[in-house]
Amino acid sequence: MPATPPPDGLYDTTSLRAAAVRRLLCLRDTERLTHHDVRTVAAAFTVHWRTVRRWMDNADAHGGSYTPQGRRHFTLTPAMHDALARWHGNVSAAHRELAADGLLGPPTQTSLATFHRAVNRELSPGQLAALRTGEQGRRSHDVHRLRPHGHRNDVWETDHVEASVWVNVDGQRRKPWITWFVDHATAVICGLAITPHTPGRDAILAAVRDAVLCGDHHRPYSGIPRQIRVDRGRDFLSNSVDDALKRFGTELIVLPPYSPHLKGTVESLNAAAKHMLFKGLPGYAHTPASHRDKRGRPLWSLEDLLDYETFVTLVLNWVQWWNTDHTIARLQRRTPAQAWEADPTPIDTLDPTDLHTYTLEHTATPLKITSKGVRWKGAYYVGDWMHGHGSAGETVRLRHEPHHYHRVELYDADTLNYRGPAYRSDEMSPREARRLEQAKQREANHYAAKARRARKNASTRYAATSAPAPPQRLNRPTAEQAAAQLRQLETRERDAGTEARPDLLHRPQPASTRWTKPLPAPKQTSTDPPEPQEKP
């Protein structure tokens, strides 16, 4: 077996040697130093006693402090640092440039290996990553301390995550989004909301209601948190979200930009959902290259994808597994539900009947109750409590969830007392909604195809060159072709009515029989010019 290295051979013992040398110099100054003392120190550091004498001579030369000089090595100059920055951390390219400019000295002293060693010695991995990939690469090498766990409902964290799964949403391929609130102390998912499109403040408020309520279909892990950490997304910073969270004394902590480590619990949950849930579902978006077509798109047909309702069910089942069956190391190998139940901190609960105004936006103008209900945004809203109040001139104020117009909450316009809910009475049928969406999609596809053709016609191709030369256009039209294209474009610009909607075109109206036609002017029989009229 190879010999075991000495215990002090692999570590820096400079501070210990300096202390030993100070002790020897103190014995020498008091005339108590013996050769046995020098040998004892030499044996402790596994060196020759003459080496210890040289350490003492070094301390005498530096005012009584042992100061080792170390080995001389190649160091980088400011010009070398500039070359590394110009080449974005490419050490070989910077070495070639510096060698061509004669800034490295003789080649035998500054080889590429020597230059590499100097770069690795003087620049940290984070500094090299900053040169190569920018600030984002440098931040990946930062070290962050762990936050204190605290107690349940002390701090929640929230975020949006896009599902890496294509889902069939009314015959269209879409990636749903999940908005959830996670308790930092126990890592339990308190509430969530799923949307088939990019979420907004309505998804945040729906997730807040799901998180603070307990019972019914809500989870037992709920309550009112003291603080909620959010990033700088515009939807999280909206007035509606801020007003809803502050009603019960919850403080909204807005984190600085580029700091996902400050809400590491929800970021870990996002990563866990991507690796532990989405990868096993049909329609996974990040499939390998062998499972893609020639254009790089995954080989998933619309029939192979999950429908939206099934996807929501699978996500809710996974959330239940995360809370009750999944163990976490930092929780002493307990599940989030076990950590939640083991925490004796009291929970502030809410009554669902008291939340008719919570997470709702309001309208500034009072609305009148008519025989058809309350009219708002071109629709009528009715409720069973309105019977006996129609056409009486009563006014109410309306509150609603953002982007949710199927149900509203109505309040007395004067006292602001809660009257009750109201529902839209003229909802379109599912078939009509589907036809409307198809018409919108056809119109969007039409103008998208026109935009692609316009970009293709406007793009210019140039000839490939293998020698320094100015760019040369390819397939330049003749003067006659250019003039014809120019006339066509000018005609299209003048005729703006070709793209207008027929129902918006100005059409002449037939003359009405009730209009009074002007009398014809009397004919002049005299050839004399008319006399000028006097000014009043």
Coordinates of C-alpha atoms in Angstrom, one line a residue:
M1 CA 0.0 0.0 0.0
P2 CA 1.2 3.5 -0.7
A3 CA 2.7 5.4 2.2
T4 CA 0.2 7.7 4.0
P5 CA 1.2 11.4 3.6
P6 CA 2.0 13.3 6.8
P7 CA -1.0 14.9 8.4
D8 CA 0.5 18.4 7.9
G9 CA 1.6 17.8 4.3
L10 CA -1.6 18.7 2.6
Y11 CA -2.6 21.8 4.6
D12 CA -1.3 25.3 4.8
T13 CA 0.6 25.5 8.1
T14 CA 2.0 29.1 7.6
S15 CA 0.1 30.5 10.7
L16 CA 1.3 27.6 12.9
R17 CA 4.9 28.0 11.7
A18 CA 4.7 31.7 12.5
A19 CA 3.5 31.0 16.0
A20 CA 6.2 28.4 16.5
V21 CA 8.9 30.8 15.3
R22 CA 7.6 33.6 17.6
R23 CA 7.9 31.1 20.5
L24 CA 11.5 30.2 19.5
L25 CA 12.5 33.9 19.1
C26 CA 11.0 34.6 22.6
L27 CA 13.2 31.8 24.1
R28 CA 16.2 33.2 22.3
D29 CA 15.7 36.7 23.5
T30 CA 15.5 35.5 27.1
E31 CA 18.5 33.2 26.6
R32 CA 16.5 30.1 27.2
L33 CA 16.7 28.6 23.7
T34 CA 18.3 25.2 23.3
H35 CA 19.0 23.0 20.3
H36 CA 16.5 20.5 21.7
D37 CA 13.7 23.2 21.3
V38 CA 14.6 23.6 17.6
R39 CA 14.6 19.9 17.0
T40 CA 11.3 19.5 18.8
V41 CA 9.7 22.1 16.4
A42 CA 11.3 20.4 13.4
A43 CA 9.9 17.1 14.4
A44 CA 6.5 18.5 14.8
F45 CA 6.5 19.9 11.2
T46 CA 8.4 16.9 9.8
V47 CA 11.3 19.1 8.5
H48 CA 15.0 19.3 9.1
W49 CA 16.2 21.4 12.1
R50 CA 18.1 23.6 9.7
T51 CA 14.8 24.5 8.0
V52 CA 13.6 25.8 11.4
R53 CA 16.7 27.9 11.7
R54 CA 16.0 29.4 8.2
W55 CA 12.5 30.2 9.5
M56 CA 14.0 32.1 12.3
D57 CA 16.3 34.0 10.0
N58 CA 13.3 34.9 7.8
A59 CA 11.6 36.3 10.9
D60 CA 14.6 38.4 11.8
A61 CA 14.7 39.8 8.3
H62 CA 11.1 40.9 8.5
G63 CA 11.0 42.5 11.9
G64 CA 10.2 39.4 13.9
S65 CA 7.3 38.1 11.8
Y66 CA 7.7 34.9 9.8
T67 CA 6.9 35.9 6.2
P68 CA 7.4 33.1 3.6
Q69 CA 8.1 34.4 0.1
G70 CA 6.6 31.5 -1.8
R71 CA 7.4 30.4 -5.3
R72 CA 7.5 32.9 -8.1
H73 CA 4.9 32.2 -10.8
F74 CA 3.5 33.9 -13.9
T75 CA 0.9 36.6 -13.1
L76 CA -1.7 38.3 -15.4
T77 CA -1.3 41.9 -16.4
P78 CA -4.1 44.4 -17.1
A79 CA -3.6 43.9 -20.8
M80 CA -4.2 40.1 -20.3
H81 CA -7.3 40.7 -18.3
D82 CA -8.6 43.0 -21.1
A83 CA -7.9 40.3 -23.7
L84 CA -9.9 37.8 -21.7
A85 CA -12.8 40.2 -21.4
R86 CA -12.7 40.8 -25.2
W87 CA -12.8 37.1 -25.9
H88 CA -15.5 36.4 -23.3
G89 CA -13.4 34.1 -21.3
N90 CA -11.9 32.1 -24.2
V91 CA -8.4 31.5 -22.8
S92 CA -6.9 30.0 -25.9
A93 CA -8.1 32.9 -28.2
A94 CA -6.8 35.5 -25.7
H95 CA -3.4 33.7 -25.6
R96 CA -3.2 33.7 -29.4
E97 CA -3.9 37.4 -29.5
L98 CA -1.5 38.3 -26.7
A99 CA 1.3 36.2 -28.4
A100 CA 0.7 37.9 -31.7
D101 CA 1.0 41.3 -30.1
G102 CA 4.1 40.3 -28.2
L103 CA 2.6 40.8 -24.7
L104 CA 3.5 37.4 -23.3
G105 CA 7.3 37.4 -23.5
P106 CA 9.3 34.5 -24.7
P107 CA 7.2 31.5 -25.7
T108 CA 9.1 29.1 -23.4
Q109 CA 8.0 31.0 -20.3
T110 CA 4.4 31.8 -21.3
S111 CA 3.0 28.6 -22.9
L112 CA -0.7 28.0 -23.2
A113 CA -0.6 25.7 -20.2
T114 CA 1.2 28.4 -18.1
F115 CA -1.4 30.9 -19.2
H116 CA -4.3 28.6 -18.3
R117 CA -2.8 28.0 -14.8
A118 CA -2.5 31.7 -14.2
V119 CA -6.1 32.3 -15.3
N120 CA -7.4 29.5 -13.0
R121 CA -5.2 30.8 -10.1
E122 CA -6.2 34.4 -10.3
L123 CA -9.9 34.2 -11.4
S124 CA -12.5 32.3 -9.5
P125 CA -15.1 30.1 -11.3
G126 CA -17.7 32.7 -10.8
Q127 CA -15.5 35.4 -12.5
L128 CA -14.8 33.1 -15.5
A129 CA -18.5 32.3 -15.8
A130 CA -19.3 36.1 -15.8
L131 CA -16.8 36.5 -18.7
R132 CA -18.3 33.6 -20.6
T133 CA -22.1 33.9 -20.0
G134 CA -22.6 37.2 -18.3
E135 CA -24.2 38.1 -15.0
Q136 CA -26.5 35.1 -15.0
G137 CA -23.6 32.7 -15.1
R138 CA -21.8 34.5 -12.3
R139 CA -24.9 34.3 -10.1
S140 CA -25.0 30.5 -10.5
H141 CA -21.7 30.3 -8.5
D142 CA -23.0 32.4 -5.6
V143 CA -23.4 30.9 -2.1
H144 CA -26.5 31.6 -0.1
R145 CA -27.3 30.9 3.5
L146 CA -30.4 28.9 4.6
R147 CA -33.3 30.9 5.9
P148 CA -34.6 30.1 9.4
H149 CA -37.6 27.9 9.0
G150 CA -39.8 29.6 11.6
H151 CA -43.4 28.4 12.2
R152 CA -46.3 27.5 10.0
N153 CA -48.1 30.5 8.4
D154 CA -45.2 32.8 9.3
V155 CA -44.1 33.2 5.7
W156 CA -45.7 31.9 2.4
E157 CA -44.0 32.0 -1.0
T158 CA -45.8 32.2 -4.3
D159 CA -45.0 31.9 -8.0
H160 CA -46.2 30.9 -11.4
V161 CA -44.9 27.8 -13.2
E162 CA -45.6 26.8 -16.8
A163 CA -46.4 23.1 -17.2
S164 CA -44.0 21.4 -19.6
V165 CA -46.9 19.5 -21.1
W166 CA -49.1 20.2 -24.1
V167 CA -52.8 19.8 -23.2
N168 CA -55.9 19.7 -25.4
V169 CA -57.9 22.8 -24.5
D170 CA -61.1 23.0 -26.6
G171 CA -59.2 21.5 -29.6
Q172 CA -56.1 23.6 -29.2
R173 CA -52.6 22.7 -28.0
R174 CA -51.7 24.8 -25.0
K175 CA -49.4 24.7 -22.0
P176 CA -51.3 25.4 -18.7
W177 CA -49.9 27.5 -15.9
I178 CA -50.1 26.8 -12.1
T179 CA -50.1 29.4 -9.4
W180 CA -49.5 28.2 -5.9
F181 CA -48.8 29.3 -2.4
V182 CA -46.4 27.3 -0.3
D183 CA -45.7 27.5 3.4
H184 CA -42.0 28.1 3.9
A185 CA -41.7 26.3 7.3
T186 CA -43.4 23.1 6.4
A187 CA -43.2 23.1 2.5
V188 CA -46.9 22.3 2.4
I189 CA -49.0 23.5 -0.6
C190 CA -51.7 25.7 0.9
G191 CA -53.6 26.7 -2.3
L192 CA -53.3 26.8 -6.0
A193 CA -55.0 27.8 -9.2
I194 CA -54.6 26.4 -12.7
T195 CA -55.3 28.3 -15.9
P196 CA -55.0 27.1 -19.5
H197 CA -53.3 30.4 -20.5
T198 CA -50.8 32.9 -19.0
P199 CA -52.1 33.7 -15.5
G200 CA -52.9 37.1 -14.3
R201 CA -54.2 38.7 -11.1
D202 CA -57.4 36.6 -11.3
A203 CA -55.4 33.4 -10.9
I204 CA -53.5 34.9 -8.0
L205 CA -56.7 35.9 -6.2
A206 CA -58.2 32.5 -6.9
A207 CA -55.2 30.8 -5.4
V208 CA -55.3 33.2 -2.4
R209 CA -58.9 32.2 -1.7
D210 CA -58.1 28.5 -2.0
A211 CA -55.1 29.0 0.4
V212 CA -56.8 31.0 3.2
L213 CA -60.1 29.0 3.3
C214 CA -60.4 25.6 5.0
G215 CA -63.0 22.9 4.5
D216 CA -65.2 21.9 1.6
H217 CA -62.9 21.2 -1.4
H218 CA -60.1 23.3 0.2
R219 CA -57.2 21.7 2.0
P220 CA -56.8 21.7 5.8
Y221 CA -53.5 23.5 5.5
S222 CA -54.7 27.1 5.5
G223 CA -55.0 30.3 7.5
I224 CA -53.8 33.8 7.3
P225 CA -50.0 34.2 6.8
R226 CA -48.0 37.0 8.3
Q227 CA -45.9 37.6 5.2
I228 CA -45.9 36.5 1.6
R229 CA -42.7 36.6 -0.6
V230 CA -43.3 37.5 -4.2
D231 CA -41.1 38.3 -7.2
R232 CA -41.4 41.5 -9.2
G233 CA -44.1 40.2 -11.6
R234 CA -46.6 42.9 -12.7
D235 CA -49.6 40.7 -11.7
F236 CA -48.2 40.2 -8.2
L237 CA -47.7 43.9 -7.8
S238 CA -51.2 44.9 -8.9
N239 CA -53.4 47.0 -6.6
S240 CA -56.0 44.2 -6.5
V241 CA -53.6 41.7 -5.1
D242 CA -52.0 44.2 -2.7
D243 CA -55.4 45.3 -1.4
A244 CA -56.6 41.7 -0.9
L245 CA -53.5 40.7 1.1
K246 CA -53.5 43.8 3.3
R247 CA -57.1 43.4 4.4
F248 CA -56.0 40.8 7.1
G249 CA -52.7 42.3 7.9
T250 CA -50.6 40.2 5.6
E251 CA -47.3 41.9 4.5
L252 CA -46.3 41.6 0.9
I253 CA -42.5 41.2 0.6
V254 CA -41.4 42.2 -2.9
L255 CA -38.0 40.5 -3.5
P256 CA -35.2 42.3 -5.5
P257 CA -34.7 41.2 -9.1
Y258 CA -32.7 38.2 -10.1
S259 CA -33.0 36.6 -6.6
P260 CA -34.8 33.3 -6.9
H261 CA -32.8 32.0 -3.9
L262 CA -34.8 34.3 -1.6
K263 CA -37.9 32.2 -2.3
G264 CA -36.2 28.9 -2.6
T265 CA -39.1 26.8 -1.2
V266 CA -41.5 27.6 -4.1
E267 CA -38.6 27.4 -6.6
S268 CA -37.8 23.9 -5.4
L269 CA -41.5 23.0 -5.8
N270 CA -41.4 24.3 -9.4
A271 CA -38.4 22.1 -10.2
A272 CA -40.0 19.1 -8.4
A273 CA -43.2 19.5 -10.5
K274 CA -41.2 19.6 -13.7
H275 CA -39.1 16.5 -12.9
M276 CA -41.6 14.4 -10.9
L277 CA -44.9 15.2 -12.6
F278 CA -44.7 16.6 -16.1
K279 CA -42.0 14.3 -17.4
G280 CA -44.3 11.3 -17.0
L281 CA -47.3 12.8 -18.7
P282 CA -48.2 12.4 -22.4
G283 CA -47.5 15.6 -24.4
Y284 CA -44.2 16.3 -22.5
A285 CA -42.8 19.3 -24.4
H286 CA -39.1 18.7 -23.8
T287 CA -38.8 15.3 -25.5
P288 CA -35.5 14.1 -26.9
A289 CA -34.6 14.8 -30.5
S290 CA -35.5 11.2 -31.5
H291 CA -39.1 12.0 -30.6
R292 CA -39.4 15.1 -32.8
D293 CA -40.3 15.8 -36.4
K294 CA -38.1 17.5 -39.0
R295 CA -39.1 20.9 -37.7
G296 CA -38.1 20.0 -34.1
R297 CA -41.7 19.7 -32.8
P298 CA -42.7 16.9 -30.5
L299 CA -44.5 14.0 -32.2
W300 CA -47.7 14.5 -30.2
S301 CA -51.0 14.5 -32.1
L302 CA -54.0 16.3 -30.6
E303 CA -55.6 12.9 -29.8
D304 CA -52.6 11.8 -27.8
L305 CA -52.8 14.8 -25.4
L306 CA -54.6 15.0 -22.1
D307 CA -57.8 17.0 -22.0
Y308 CA -57.7 20.0 -19.6
E309 CA -60.0 18.4 -17.0
T310 CA -57.8 15.3 -16.8
F311 CA -54.7 17.4 -16.5
V312 CA -56.2 19.4 -13.6
T313 CA -57.2 16.1 -11.8
L314 CA -53.6 14.8 -12.2
V315 CA -52.1 18.0 -10.8
L316 CA -54.4 17.9 -7.8
N317 CA -53.6 14.3 -7.1
W318 CA -49.9 15.1 -7.3
V319 CA -50.4 18.0 -4.8
Q320 CA -52.1 15.6 -2.4
W321 CA -49.2 13.2 -2.8
W322 CA -46.7 16.0 -2.1
N323 CA -48.5 17.0 1.0
T324 CA -49.2 13.6 2.6
D325 CA -46.8 11.0 1.1
H326 CA -43.6 12.8 0.0
T327 CA -40.9 13.1 2.7
I328 CA -38.3 16.0 2.7
A329 CA -34.8 15.8 4.2
R330 CA -34.9 19.2 5.9
L331 CA -38.1 18.2 7.6
Q332 CA -36.4 15.3 9.3
R333 CA -37.7 12.9 6.7
R334 CA -41.3 13.9 7.4
T335 CA -44.0 14.7 5.0
P336 CA -45.2 18.4 4.8
A337 CA -48.5 17.4 6.3
Q338 CA -46.7 15.7 9.3
A339 CA -44.6 18.9 9.8
W340 CA -47.7 21.0 9.6
E341 CA -49.5 18.9 12.2
A342 CA -46.5 18.8 14.5
D343 CA -46.3 22.6 14.7
P344 CA -48.3 23.9 17.6
T345 CA -48.6 27.4 16.3
P346 CA -52.3 28.5 16.3
I347 CA -54.0 29.1 13.0
D348 CA -56.2 32.2 12.2
T349 CA -59.1 30.8 10.2
L350 CA -61.8 32.6 8.2
D351 CA -65.5 32.0 7.6
P352 CA -66.2 31.6 3.8
T353 CA -69.5 33.6 4.2
D354 CA -67.4 36.6 5.3
L355 CA -65.4 36.7 2.1
H356 CA -67.9 38.0 -0.3
T357 CA -65.8 41.1 -0.7
Y358 CA -62.4 39.5 -0.5
T359 CA -60.2 39.5 -3.6
L360 CA -62.8 41.4 -5.6
E361 CA -62.5 44.5 -7.7
H362 CA -65.2 47.2 -7.7
T363 CA -66.9 49.6 -10.2
A364 CA -67.0 53.3 -9.4
T365 CA -70.4 54.0 -11.0
P366 CA -73.6 52.9 -9.2
L367 CA -75.9 50.7 -11.3
K368 CA -79.7 50.7 -11.3
I369 CA -81.9 47.6 -10.8
T370 CA -84.4 47.3 -13.7
S371 CA -87.0 44.7 -14.6
K372 CA -84.2 42.9 -16.5
G373 CA -81.7 43.0 -13.7
V374 CA -78.5 45.1 -13.5
R375 CA -76.8 45.9 -16.8
W376 CA -73.0 45.9 -16.8
K377 CA -70.5 45.5 -19.6
G378 CA -73.3 45.0 -22.2
A379 CA -75.0 42.1 -20.2
Y380 CA -77.8 41.8 -17.6
Y381 CA -77.2 40.2 -14.2
V382 CA -80.0 38.8 -12.1
G383 CA -80.4 37.1 -8.7
D384 CA -83.2 35.6 -6.8
W385 CA -83.1 38.3 -4.2
M386 CA -83.9 41.0 -6.8
H387 CA -87.6 40.0 -7.0
G388 CA -89.7 42.9 -5.8
H389 CA -86.9 45.4 -6.4
G390 CA -87.0 45.8 -10.2
S391 CA -88.0 49.2 -11.7
A392 CA -88.0 50.8 -8.3
G393 CA -85.0 53.0 -9.0
E394 CA -82.8 51.3 -6.5
T395 CA -79.0 51.5 -7.2
V396 CA -76.3 49.1 -6.3
R397 CA -72.5 48.9 -6.5
L398 CA -70.9 45.9 -8.2
R399 CA -67.8 44.0 -7.3
H400 CA -66.3 41.1 -9.3
E401 CA -63.3 38.8 -9.6
P402 CA -60.8 40.0 -12.3
H403 CA -61.7 38.6 -15.7
H404 CA -64.6 36.6 -14.1
Y405 CA -67.8 38.1 -15.4
H406 CA -70.2 35.2 -15.0
R407 CA -70.9 36.1 -11.3
V408 CA -70.8 39.4 -9.5
E409 CA -71.5 40.6 -6.0
L410 CA -73.9 43.6 -5.5
Y411 CA -74.0 46.1 -2.6
D412 CA -76.3 48.9 -1.7
A413 CA -75.1 52.1 -3.3
D414 CA -75.7 54.2 -0.2
T415 CA -75.0 52.0 2.8
L416 CA -72.6 49.5 1.0
N417 CA -74.4 46.7 2.7
Y418 CA -74.2 43.3 1.0
R419 CA -77.3 42.5 -1.1
G420 CA -76.3 39.2 -2.7
P421 CA -74.8 37.6 -5.8
A422 CA -76.0 38.0 -9.4
Y423 CA -75.4 35.9 -12.5
R424 CA -75.3 36.8 -16.1
S425 CA -78.6 36.0 -17.7
D426 CA -77.7 36.0 -21.4
E427 CA -74.8 33.5 -21.5
M428 CA -74.1 32.1 -24.9
S429 CA -74.3 28.4 -25.5
P430 CA -71.2 26.2 -25.7
R431 CA -71.7 25.7 -29.5
E432 CA -71.9 29.5 -30.0
A433 CA -68.8 30.0 -27.9
R434 CA -66.9 27.4 -29.9
R435 CA -67.9 29.0 -33.2
L436 CA -66.8 32.4 -32.0
E437 CA -63.4 31.1 -31.0
Q438 CA -63.0 29.3 -34.3
A439 CA -63.8 32.6 -36.2
K440 CA -61.3 34.5 -34.0
Q441 CA -58.7 31.8 -34.8
R442 CA -59.3 32.0 -38.5
E443 CA -58.9 35.7 -38.5
A444 CA -55.7 35.5 -36.5
N445 CA -54.3 32.8 -38.9
H446 CA -55.2 35.0 -41.9
Y447 CA -53.3 38.0 -40.6
A448 CA -50.4 35.9 -39.4
A449 CA -50.0 34.4 -42.9
K450 CA -50.1 37.9 -44.4
A451 CA -47.4 39.0 -41.9
R452 CA -45.2 36.1 -42.9
R453 CA -45.6 36.9 -46.6
A454 CA -44.7 40.5 -45.9
R455 CA -41.6 39.6 -44.0
K456 CA -40.6 37.2 -46.8
N457 CA -41.1 39.8 -49.4
A458 CA -39.2 42.5 -47.4
S459 CA -36.2 40.2 -46.7
T460 CA -33.1 40.7 -48.9
R461 CA -30.6 37.9 -49.7
Y462 CA -27.0 38.6 -50.3
A463 CA -24.3 36.6 -52.1
A464 CA -21.9 34.4 -50.1
T465 CA -18.3 35.6 -50.2
S466 CA -14.9 34.0 -49.3
A467 CA -12.9 37.2 -49.6
P468 CA -13.4 40.8 -48.2
A469 CA -16.0 42.5 -50.4
P470 CA -19.0 44.7 -49.9
P471 CA -22.4 43.0 -49.7
Q472 CA -24.0 42.2 -53.1
R473 CA -27.8 41.8 -53.4
L474 CA -29.1 38.7 -55.2
N475 CA -32.0 38.5 -57.7
R476 CA -32.3 42.3 -58.1
P477 CA -35.3 43.1 -60.3
T478 CA -35.1 45.0 -63.5
A479 CA -36.1 48.7 -63.7
E480 CA -39.4 47.7 -65.3
Q481 CA -40.2 45.1 -62.6
A482 CA -39.2 47.5 -59.8
A483 CA -41.5 50.2 -61.2
A484 CA -44.4 47.7 -61.4
Q485 CA -44.0 46.6 -57.8
L486 CA -43.7 50.2 -56.6
R487 CA -47.0 51.1 -58.4
Q488 CA -48.7 48.1 -56.9
L489 CA -47.6 49.0 -53.4
E490 CA -48.6 52.6 -53.7
T491 CA -52.0 51.5 -55.0
R492 CA -52.5 49.2 -52.1
E493 CA -51.6 51.9 -49.6
R494 CA -54.1 54.4 -51.2
D495 CA -56.8 51.8 -51.2
A496 CA -57.2 51.4 -47.5
G497 CA -60.8 50.3 -47.9
T498 CA -59.7 46.9 -49.2
E499 CA -58.8 45.8 -45.6
A500 CA -61.7 47.6 -43.9
R501 CA -64.7 45.7 -42.5
P502 CA -67.8 45.9 -44.6
D503 CA -69.9 47.0 -41.6
L504 CA -67.6 50.0 -41.0
L505 CA -67.6 51.3 -44.6
H506 CA -69.4 54.7 -45.1
R507 CA -72.4 54.0 -47.2
P508 CA -74.7 56.8 -48.6
Q509 CA -78.2 56.9 -46.9
P510 CA -81.3 57.3 -49.0
A511 CA -83.0 60.7 -48.9
S512 CA -85.7 60.9 -46.3
T513 CA -89.2 62.2 -47.2
R514 CA -89.3 64.3 -44.1
W515 CA -86.3 66.4 -45.1
T516 CA -87.0 69.9 -46.4
K517 CA -85.5 70.5 -49.8
P518 CA -84.0 74.0 -50.4
L519 CA -85.8 76.2 -52.9
P520 CA -84.0 76.8 -56.2
A521 CA -82.4 80.2 -56.6
P522 CA -84.4 82.8 -58.6
K523 CA -83.2 83.5 -62.1
Q524 CA -82.0 87.0 -62.9
T525 CA -83.6 88.7 -65.9
S526 CA -81.5 91.9 -65.9
T527 CA -78.0 91.9 -67.1
D528 CA -77.0 94.7 -64.7
P529 CA -74.9 93.6 -61.9
P530 CA -76.6 93.3 -58.5
E531 CA -76.4 96.3 -56.2
P532 CA -74.1 95.9 -53.3
Q533 CA -75.9 95.4 -49.9
E534 CA -75.3 97.7 -47.1
K535 CA -73.4 96.3 -44.2
P536 CA -75.3 96.3 -40.9

